[in-house]
Amino acid sequence: MVREFKLPDVGEGVAEGELLEWHVEPGDTVTEDQVVADVETDKAVVDVPSPVNGTVRELLAEPGEVVPVGTVIITFDVEGEAPTEESDQDATADTETEAVSDESATVGASEQAVADEGGDAAQASESVNGQGGRVFAAPSARRLARELGVDIAAVAGSGPGGRVTEADVRAAAEDEGESDDGGTQLESAVSRIGDDGGDGQSGDSGGLKSAVSRIDDGDAGEPAGASAGGAAGATGAGAAAQSIEAAGRDRTLAAPATRQVADELGVDIDDVPTDEMRDGEPYVDEAAVREYAEVQQRAQEADAEALAEAESAGEAGPPTTTAESGAGPDAVAAAEGDRREPYRGVRKTIGEAMERSKFTAPHVTHHDKVDATALVELREKLKPRAEERGVKLTYVPFVMKAVAAALAEHPVLNTQLDEENDEIVFKSDHNVGVATATDAGLMVPVVKDVDGKGLLQLASETNELVSKARERSIAREEMQGGTFTITNFGAIGGEYATPIINYPETAILGLGAIEKRPMVVDGEVVARDVLTLSLSIDHRVVDGADAARFVNTLKEYLEDPTLLLLE
């Protein structure tokens, strides 16, 4: 019997992963839970285990390929059962039931949780068309295809990885309707455009035009450039793309998960068309949001293509460097000798997190310096004792303890802003993240319950987590749950900085290098060990005065670290 194995959802919010390396080849015998591949998700490299005892039949993805969650990446011949052509078909037909039960035994409940969501476009279900090729489609798209009588195996997918979307199904249904009924069109499940035939449609005035517009084939007589953006018409293919007209409502009902998807796709949920009402208010689901975003993106791409063709024909202004090279408007031209590498995986996730934080939270940075002479002396005194116990003692555990003590006195810096419910959440735990530079970019392991641990335990846990982050073996849960973050840029060299908050936290502390500097002590200028501090805050939640008071308290603990014995 052939058993297919899909790329599981190995962490919250992961929609795809890059296959780094196969550890098996076709014909290899494997045991249950044996690692068969390494996959890089948005934060770490994870092991993909075999769900069965058997023999590797086929590897369906290449190293370096980015694979959507839910895609079949490997098939197995189950031990003791001979493969047949009939079993191949049965295995494909039973993928949705068998894959979930088999995979959940080895990767936990993540795959089952995604399957239970049903309509989540991040989880694609699978069928096989008449040519033996795989067709990926969301369950909601399959349901719509059944309702409209569309053969989903014949629909070309436009989503990630060739996934068939609801928009693709509607477009296919509309094509069939036009060819069979001479122009009769199907009603869109999202919205309708024009109820009085004023949209340029001829014939039956009762026919409804789908709100999901397609790229015409040049037979509708539409003027070039009829898209919402008003871009110049394409002269080569004679094609123009229409976008869905924004609804522009003042209020829309939607689930929190749907609003999060809209934020990720850059969609204003009040602009998404819908006919569905709940409690007398317009209601939008996730499928409608994704469909709206997808059609708008198609329209933008068509506009860009039309503009490029117009520029090349001399109809617009002088061509830009990127347009001359055939690239998009935001593309970067590369000269001879330049090197390119993919912007994806951990690096892309870090960039997106930084962008979200910087453009969501208004950052303000408070700078100060600490006379760390007593801290340096104490650390030098305790360092040999720590080494005897096999622990490397740095300054970071001292700072972590001081931060926890200061957060207890100034809890507004140990908060998160719940924008969905318009509430500030004061966290009861003091979980401190330690920003760590790795070959793949910045990672933030989190040390839990800092206020309840001693220096040696903090040092040991921090060293272990940082090492795992740099080796790319750290678990996802070991980088979650932080309430405050420390970044030690002074370890590399630096005095002050403006660190970016680890969103949705509301503060991050940057540590500069401890160096000998002149300071005035008892009226005399003397050399002292000085530590510089840079505290960035989310000014929506934390005021400048709060930041200053927090830093003043932190300085008291660092300038006299014996006070930490009381904590």
XYZ file of C-alpha atoms in Angstrom:
567
model
C 0.000 0.000 0.000
C 1.253 3.469 -0.865
C 1.194 6.023 1.927
C 1.531 9.717 1.057
C 3.007 12.218 3.502
C 2.192 15.939 3.376
C 4.395 18.712 4.667
C 2.801 19.274 8.091
C 2.059 22.588 9.768
C 5.018 22.537 12.150
C 4.222 25.801 13.866
C 1.576 28.476 14.269
C 1.265 30.666 11.212
C 3.645 28.623 9.020
C 2.222 28.424 5.479
C 5.264 27.012 3.684
C 8.741 25.666 4.233
C 11.934 25.358 2.226
C 13.156 21.799 1.801
C 16.837 21.916 2.721
C 17.966 18.315 2.524
C 16.701 14.770 2.089
C 18.157 12.141 4.427
C 16.713 9.238 2.413
C 16.531 8.061 -1.180
C 13.960 6.006 -3.098
C 14.286 2.392 -2.054
C 15.579 3.141 1.454
C 13.916 1.345 4.343
C 12.703 3.684 7.100
C 11.217 3.276 10.548
C 8.514 5.340 12.177
C 9.818 8.682 13.526
C 13.067 8.390 11.533
C 14.104 11.817 10.203
C 13.676 11.854 6.426
C 14.192 15.554 5.644
C 15.175 18.964 7.010
C 12.763 21.839 6.359
C 13.346 25.500 7.124
C 10.263 27.323 8.397
C 9.904 30.954 9.361
C 12.055 30.680 12.506
C 14.117 27.505 12.526
C 15.144 24.310 10.786
C 12.903 21.406 11.784
C 13.177 17.659 11.317
C 10.473 15.926 9.284
C 9.914 12.366 10.601
C 8.572 9.334 8.767
C 5.004 8.510 9.811
C 5.324 4.788 9.072
C 7.583 1.767 8.885
C 8.168 1.124 5.210
C 10.203 1.831 2.099
C 10.681 5.191 0.398
C 8.829 5.079 -2.909
C 9.254 8.590 -4.349
C 10.612 12.018 -3.340
C 8.279 14.704 -4.679
C 10.243 17.868 -3.850
C 13.758 19.030 -4.616
C 16.222 20.577 -2.112
C 15.827 24.344 -2.226
C 12.172 24.143 -3.237
C 9.657 26.158 -1.207
C 6.734 23.835 -0.480
C 3.284 24.950 0.789
C 2.013 23.265 3.942
C -0.222 20.337 2.951
C 1.771 19.435 -0.171
C 2.714 15.763 -0.551
C 6.496 15.637 -0.410
C 7.210 11.906 -0.117
C 5.456 8.563 -0.604
C 6.108 5.270 1.168
C 5.402 1.637 0.410
C 4.029 0.401 3.702
C 6.072 -2.472 5.062
C 4.653 -5.895 4.250
C 2.261 -4.781 1.516
C 3.109 -4.851 -2.177
C 2.429 -1.644 -4.148
C -0.055 -1.835 -7.011
C -1.537 0.590 -9.501
C -4.865 0.268 -7.707
C -3.271 1.093 -4.368
C -1.763 4.221 -5.886
C -5.230 5.466 -6.763
C -6.686 4.415 -3.421
C -3.913 6.170 -1.526
C -4.553 9.379 -3.421
C -8.295 9.174 -2.908
C -7.827 8.605 0.820
C -5.151 11.262 1.369
C -7.305 13.556 3.457
C -8.226 10.831 5.976
C -5.092 8.682 6.051
C -2.532 11.497 6.027
C -4.081 13.230 9.001
C -4.265 10.109 11.144
C -0.763 8.956 10.238
C 0.966 12.300 10.544
C -0.711 13.308 13.785
C 0.972 10.346 15.463
C 4.390 11.741 14.693
C 4.119 15.514 14.479
C 1.460 16.094 17.112
C -1.912 17.663 16.506
C -0.758 20.418 14.151
C -1.878 18.713 10.921
C -5.174 17.689 12.491
C -5.738 21.242 13.711
C -5.253 22.608 10.206
C -7.549 19.966 8.726
C -10.230 20.851 11.275
C -10.207 24.449 10.113
C -11.610 23.238 6.798
C -11.599 26.453 4.836
C -8.133 27.648 5.670
C -6.387 28.412 2.406
C -3.028 27.723 4.024
C -3.958 24.009 4.059
C -4.481 22.614 0.568
C -6.316 19.348 0.001
C -5.423 17.154 -2.932
C -6.962 15.239 -5.834
C -5.650 13.658 -9.015
C -6.732 14.699 -12.485
C -7.115 12.469 -15.489
C -3.513 12.984 -16.570
C -2.130 11.821 -13.265
C -1.064 15.313 -12.115
C -1.897 16.592 -8.640
C -4.457 19.351 -8.213
C -4.236 21.363 -4.987
C -7.325 23.178 -3.789
C -8.753 24.543 -0.571
C -11.769 22.606 0.760
C -13.935 25.702 0.260
C -12.901 25.763 -3.417
C -13.803 22.079 -3.796
C -17.181 22.688 -2.176
C -17.855 25.592 -4.538
C -16.817 23.464 -7.528
C -19.354 20.815 -6.542
C -22.066 23.446 -6.144
C -21.342 24.976 -9.562
C -20.796 21.661 -11.342
C -17.168 22.427 -12.206
C -14.593 19.667 -12.730
C -11.863 20.912 -10.380
C -9.251 18.717 -12.070
C -9.679 20.854 -15.191
C -9.236 24.184 -13.396
C -5.848 25.936 -13.633
C -4.753 27.106 -10.184
C -3.433 30.631 -9.700
C -2.620 30.422 -5.987
C 0.720 29.605 -4.311
C 2.104 26.278 -5.533
C -0.595 26.081 -8.219
C -3.383 25.949 -5.615
C -6.906 26.268 -7.032
C -8.787 29.120 -5.368
C -12.482 29.948 -5.241
C -11.831 32.706 -7.775
C -10.397 30.116 -10.204
C -13.490 27.922 -9.769
C -15.846 30.847 -10.382
C -13.894 31.910 -13.449
C -14.080 28.347 -14.819
C -17.806 28.209 -14.110
C -18.287 31.533 -15.866
C -16.352 30.281 -18.898
C -18.571 27.205 -19.079
C -21.689 29.361 -18.719
C -20.620 31.663 -21.539
C -19.857 28.785 -23.903
C -23.071 26.872 -23.097
C -25.622 29.688 -22.745
C -24.290 32.399 -25.004
C -23.244 34.837 -22.315
C -25.326 33.896 -19.273
C -23.154 34.631 -16.250
C -23.113 33.248 -12.741
C -23.631 35.247 -9.593
C -20.530 35.798 -7.532
C -20.578 34.563 -3.949
C -18.829 37.798 -2.952
C -20.672 40.677 -4.660
C -22.348 41.732 -7.851
C -21.389 44.573 -10.172
C -24.274 46.440 -11.757
C -27.891 45.335 -11.457
C -29.195 47.360 -14.387
C -26.964 46.237 -17.231
C -24.987 49.436 -17.031
C -21.676 47.676 -16.900
C -21.417 47.288 -20.617
C -22.996 43.819 -20.773
C -25.461 43.179 -23.611
C -28.206 40.584 -23.891
C -30.199 39.309 -20.946
C -30.610 42.140 -18.468
C -31.173 39.617 -15.697
C -27.716 38.074 -16.098
C -25.343 38.848 -13.243
C -21.695 39.682 -13.737
C -19.210 37.994 -11.397
C -17.361 40.408 -9.135
C -14.260 38.343 -9.804
C -13.221 39.807 -13.154
C -10.900 37.908 -15.444
C -8.399 39.005 -18.054
C -10.466 39.279 -21.242
C -9.485 37.504 -24.429
C -10.097 40.606 -26.535
C -13.681 39.728 -27.516
C -15.694 41.896 -25.133
C -15.056 45.251 -26.743
C -13.904 46.756 -23.444
C -11.698 49.818 -23.893
C -8.064 49.245 -23.073
C -7.113 50.368 -19.597
C -10.503 49.574 -18.066
C -8.979 48.439 -14.789
C -9.717 50.240 -11.533
C -6.254 51.705 -11.551
C -6.824 53.353 -14.947
C -3.501 52.116 -16.332
C -2.722 52.339 -20.038
C -4.150 49.540 -22.187
C -2.020 46.632 -23.341
C -1.528 46.735 -27.081
C 0.229 43.384 -27.434
C -2.280 40.891 -26.010
C -5.217 43.275 -26.074
C -5.922 42.351 -22.466
C -7.001 44.359 -19.464
C -7.563 43.184 -15.891
C -10.341 44.470 -13.695
C -10.115 44.636 -9.936
C -13.031 44.233 -7.543
C -14.442 47.622 -6.680
C -13.779 48.462 -3.030
C -16.923 48.369 -0.891
C -15.796 51.229 1.362
C -17.984 50.345 4.338
C -17.699 52.041 7.723
C -18.185 48.818 9.696
C -17.641 45.138 8.941
C -18.105 42.027 11.055
C -15.318 39.442 10.835
C -13.585 36.853 12.989
C -10.229 37.853 14.590
C -8.426 35.284 12.417
C -9.968 36.841 9.316
C -8.842 40.320 10.380
C -5.321 38.981 10.922
C -5.280 37.525 7.397
C -6.473 40.875 6.040
C -3.644 42.662 7.870
C -1.075 40.198 6.507
C -2.356 40.663 2.940
C -2.564 44.449 3.271
C -6.318 44.487 2.742
C -8.762 46.946 4.349
C -11.508 44.586 5.507
C -14.110 47.331 5.000
C -13.283 47.273 1.273
C -13.958 43.542 0.786
C -17.308 43.064 -1.043
C -19.840 40.712 0.537
C -23.536 39.842 0.357
C -23.534 38.004 3.695
C -25.126 39.724 6.699
C -25.019 38.886 10.396
C -26.960 40.800 13.030
C -27.828 43.357 10.390
C -24.152 44.069 9.584
C -22.027 43.027 6.568
C -19.969 39.909 7.366
C -16.701 38.941 5.655
C -14.985 35.545 5.932
C -11.380 34.607 5.219
C -12.128 33.192 1.757
C -13.594 36.527 0.652
C -10.543 38.403 1.964
C -8.113 36.132 0.130
C -10.168 36.291 -3.053
C -10.313 40.090 -2.946
C -6.555 40.340 -2.357
C -5.830 37.884 -5.140
C -7.945 39.670 -7.741
C -6.523 43.053 -6.767
C -3.025 41.649 -7.148
C -3.858 40.280 -10.593
C -5.177 43.681 -11.627
C -2.025 45.400 -10.386
C 0.173 42.922 -12.255
C -1.847 43.432 -15.436
C -1.607 47.204 -15.046
C 2.157 46.961 -14.586
C 2.438 44.761 -17.683
C 0.307 47.127 -19.726
C 2.336 50.109 -18.567
C 5.599 48.362 -19.438
C 4.317 47.582 -22.928
C 3.142 51.156 -23.355
C 6.513 52.489 -22.260
C 8.360 50.178 -24.616
C 6.133 51.428 -27.452
C 6.899 55.033 -26.570
C 3.344 55.810 -25.384
C 4.353 56.811 -21.864
C 7.245 58.704 -20.376
C 10.873 57.650 -20.720
C 11.466 54.051 -19.574
C 13.043 53.506 -16.193
C 16.045 51.289 -15.655
C 13.933 48.482 -14.215
C 11.317 48.737 -16.951
C 14.020 48.550 -19.618
C 15.240 45.316 -18.085
C 11.713 43.891 -17.960
C 11.605 43.925 -14.166
C 8.862 45.231 -11.891
C 8.812 48.801 -10.616
C 10.476 47.818 -7.322
C 13.088 45.528 -8.845
C 16.795 46.194 -8.385
C 18.976 46.100 -11.467
C 22.082 43.943 -11.024
C 25.370 44.774 -12.697
C 27.957 42.261 -13.820
C 29.704 40.783 -10.819
C 26.775 41.350 -8.438
C 25.521 38.348 -6.505
C 21.908 37.483 -5.749
C 20.511 35.099 -3.171
C 16.863 34.285 -2.355
C 15.125 36.521 0.180
C 13.030 33.905 1.969
C 12.885 31.579 4.927
C 14.204 32.888 8.236
C 15.737 36.024 6.701
C 12.450 37.071 5.072
C 10.490 36.328 8.253
C 12.881 38.478 10.288
C 12.517 41.297 7.776
C 8.730 41.113 7.820
C 8.680 41.111 11.635
C 10.974 44.145 11.738
C 8.843 45.951 9.171
C 5.630 45.203 11.043
C 7.088 46.379 14.331
C 8.606 49.570 12.955
C 5.519 50.604 10.993
C 3.019 49.549 13.683
C 4.559 50.785 16.930
C 5.765 54.393 17.131
C 9.305 53.950 18.448
C 11.003 56.275 20.907
C 14.452 55.475 22.306
C 15.717 56.636 25.712
C 19.521 56.642 26.162
C 21.498 56.604 29.405
C 24.719 55.278 30.908
C 25.562 53.317 34.044
C 28.617 53.280 36.274
C 29.136 49.526 36.084
C 32.365 49.384 38.091
C 30.771 47.410 40.953
C 29.085 45.087 38.438
C 32.401 44.336 36.728
C 34.071 43.623 40.069
C 31.267 41.299 41.206
C 31.254 39.374 37.953
C 35.050 38.904 38.117
C 34.674 37.601 41.658
C 31.916 35.102 40.795
C 33.287 34.022 37.422
C 35.734 31.353 38.781
C 33.003 29.870 40.997
C 30.688 29.613 37.998
C 33.383 27.955 35.885
C 33.878 25.345 38.616
C 30.236 24.413 38.076
C 30.652 24.364 34.300
C 28.805 27.646 33.686
C 30.101 30.585 31.676
C 29.017 33.750 33.520
C 28.537 36.846 31.361
C 26.981 40.203 32.208
C 23.653 39.283 30.604
C 22.242 37.274 33.574
C 22.948 40.248 35.882
C 21.092 42.549 33.489
C 18.219 40.059 33.199
C 17.782 39.972 36.983
C 17.943 43.770 37.133
C 15.386 44.045 34.328
C 12.990 41.674 36.098
C 13.301 43.688 39.308
C 12.693 46.964 37.425
C 9.708 45.505 35.566
C 8.131 44.573 38.880
C 8.263 48.250 39.858
C 7.268 49.556 36.415
C 4.858 46.957 34.965
C 3.798 49.184 32.060
C 6.989 48.089 30.289
C 6.006 44.429 30.665
C 2.934 44.787 28.456
C 1.464 43.966 25.082
C -1.134 45.964 23.145
C -4.178 43.932 22.089
C -5.249 46.047 19.127
C -8.151 43.743 18.277
C -9.862 44.392 21.608
C -8.344 47.838 22.333
C -6.772 46.649 25.576
C -3.318 46.855 27.173
C -2.327 43.453 28.558
C -0.085 43.616 31.631
C 1.851 40.336 31.605
C 2.195 38.526 34.913
C 5.310 36.594 33.851
C 8.769 38.070 33.372
C 9.966 36.173 30.306
C 13.039 37.855 28.847
C 14.105 37.307 25.248
C 17.787 37.519 24.360
C 18.380 38.694 20.784
C 20.992 36.432 19.200
C 22.926 36.944 15.978
C 23.057 33.770 13.860
C 24.175 32.931 10.341
C 20.513 33.010 9.290
C 19.773 36.327 10.977
C 18.504 37.551 14.318
C 16.707 35.062 16.584
C 15.256 35.690 20.034
C 15.356 32.742 22.479
C 13.190 33.367 25.542
C 14.212 32.621 29.129
C 11.049 32.027 31.150
C 10.340 33.220 34.715
C 13.531 35.244 35.113
C 12.421 36.721 38.424
C 12.291 33.267 40.036
C 15.754 32.019 39.020
C 19.284 32.522 40.296
C 22.232 33.907 38.343
C 23.826 30.535 37.580
C 20.550 29.020 36.382
C 19.889 32.046 34.178
C 23.420 31.895 32.796
C 23.130 28.179 32.055
C 19.725 28.451 30.356
C 20.725 31.520 28.360
C 23.953 29.922 27.128
C 22.088 26.763 26.096
C 19.338 28.615 24.234
C 21.774 30.919 22.448
C 23.853 27.913 21.389
C 20.783 26.107 20.056
C 19.723 29.219 18.123
C 23.111 29.491 16.449
C 23.109 25.777 15.627
C 19.569 26.148 14.198
C 18.307 23.394 16.484
C 16.134 25.583 18.717
C 12.458 24.656 19.039
C 9.778 27.140 18.044
C 8.257 27.196 21.527
C 11.645 28.239 22.942
C 11.300 31.509 21.029
C 7.732 32.260 22.077
C 6.101 33.818 25.119
C 8.531 36.706 25.647
C 7.366 39.816 27.513
C 10.553 41.945 27.267
C 13.704 41.678 25.134
C 17.394 42.446 25.621
C 19.798 42.938 22.722
C 23.525 43.104 23.446
C 25.018 44.948 20.475
C 27.973 45.952 22.653
C 29.314 42.409 22.389
C 30.152 43.184 18.757
C 31.047 46.817 19.313
C 28.878 49.844 19.744
C 27.826 52.484 22.210
C 24.210 53.469 21.507
C 21.552 52.237 19.096
C 17.812 52.418 18.402
C 16.731 48.765 18.735
C 13.459 47.707 17.098
C 10.840 46.353 19.503
C 10.110 42.633 19.377
C 6.428 43.168 18.518
C 3.907 42.780 20.182
C 6.049 43.589 23.225
C 6.236 47.270 24.106
C 9.897 47.690 25.055
C 13.393 46.432 24.250
C 16.684 47.214 26.017
C 19.913 47.607 24.070
C 23.249 47.114 25.855
C 26.396 48.854 24.653
C 29.949 47.808 25.364
C 31.328 48.191 28.901
C 34.380 50.410 28.524
C 36.625 52.588 30.687
C 35.392 56.176 30.500
C 36.094 59.360 32.464
C 33.490 60.098 35.152
C 33.277 62.612 37.961
C 33.311 60.863 41.371
C 33.456 62.958 44.554
C 34.496 65.996 42.553
C 37.345 64.226 40.736
C 37.565 62.856 37.218
C 38.377 59.149 37.382
C 38.275 56.192 35.001
C 35.229 54.007 35.558
C 33.640 51.020 33.807
C 30.637 52.457 31.976
C 27.717 50.570 30.417
C 25.513 52.410 27.906
C 21.780 51.706 27.674
C 19.300 52.237 24.825
C 15.646 51.595 25.707
C 13.152 51.640 22.814
C 9.462 51.871 23.747
C 6.112 51.670 22.000
C 4.936 55.228 22.598
C 1.285 54.209 22.235
C 1.545 52.399 25.588
C 4.681 53.672 27.330
C 5.294 57.363 27.980
C 8.750 58.911 27.972
C 8.526 59.506 31.712
C 7.776 55.809 32.271
C 10.835 54.891 30.238
C 13.058 57.277 32.195
C 11.821 55.983 35.551
C 12.369 52.387 34.458
C 15.949 53.126 33.378
C 16.650 54.950 36.656
C 15.515 51.895 38.623
C 17.558 49.633 36.378
C 20.631 51.778 36.980
C 20.237 51.436 40.747
C 20.399 47.645 40.495
C 23.319 47.644 38.056
C 25.370 50.230 39.949
C 24.870 48.279 43.197
C 24.260 44.652 42.111
C 24.171 43.450 45.728
C 20.594 44.781 45.730
C 19.747 41.857 43.477
C 20.265 39.568 46.466
C 17.012 40.938 47.832
C 15.107 39.883 44.704
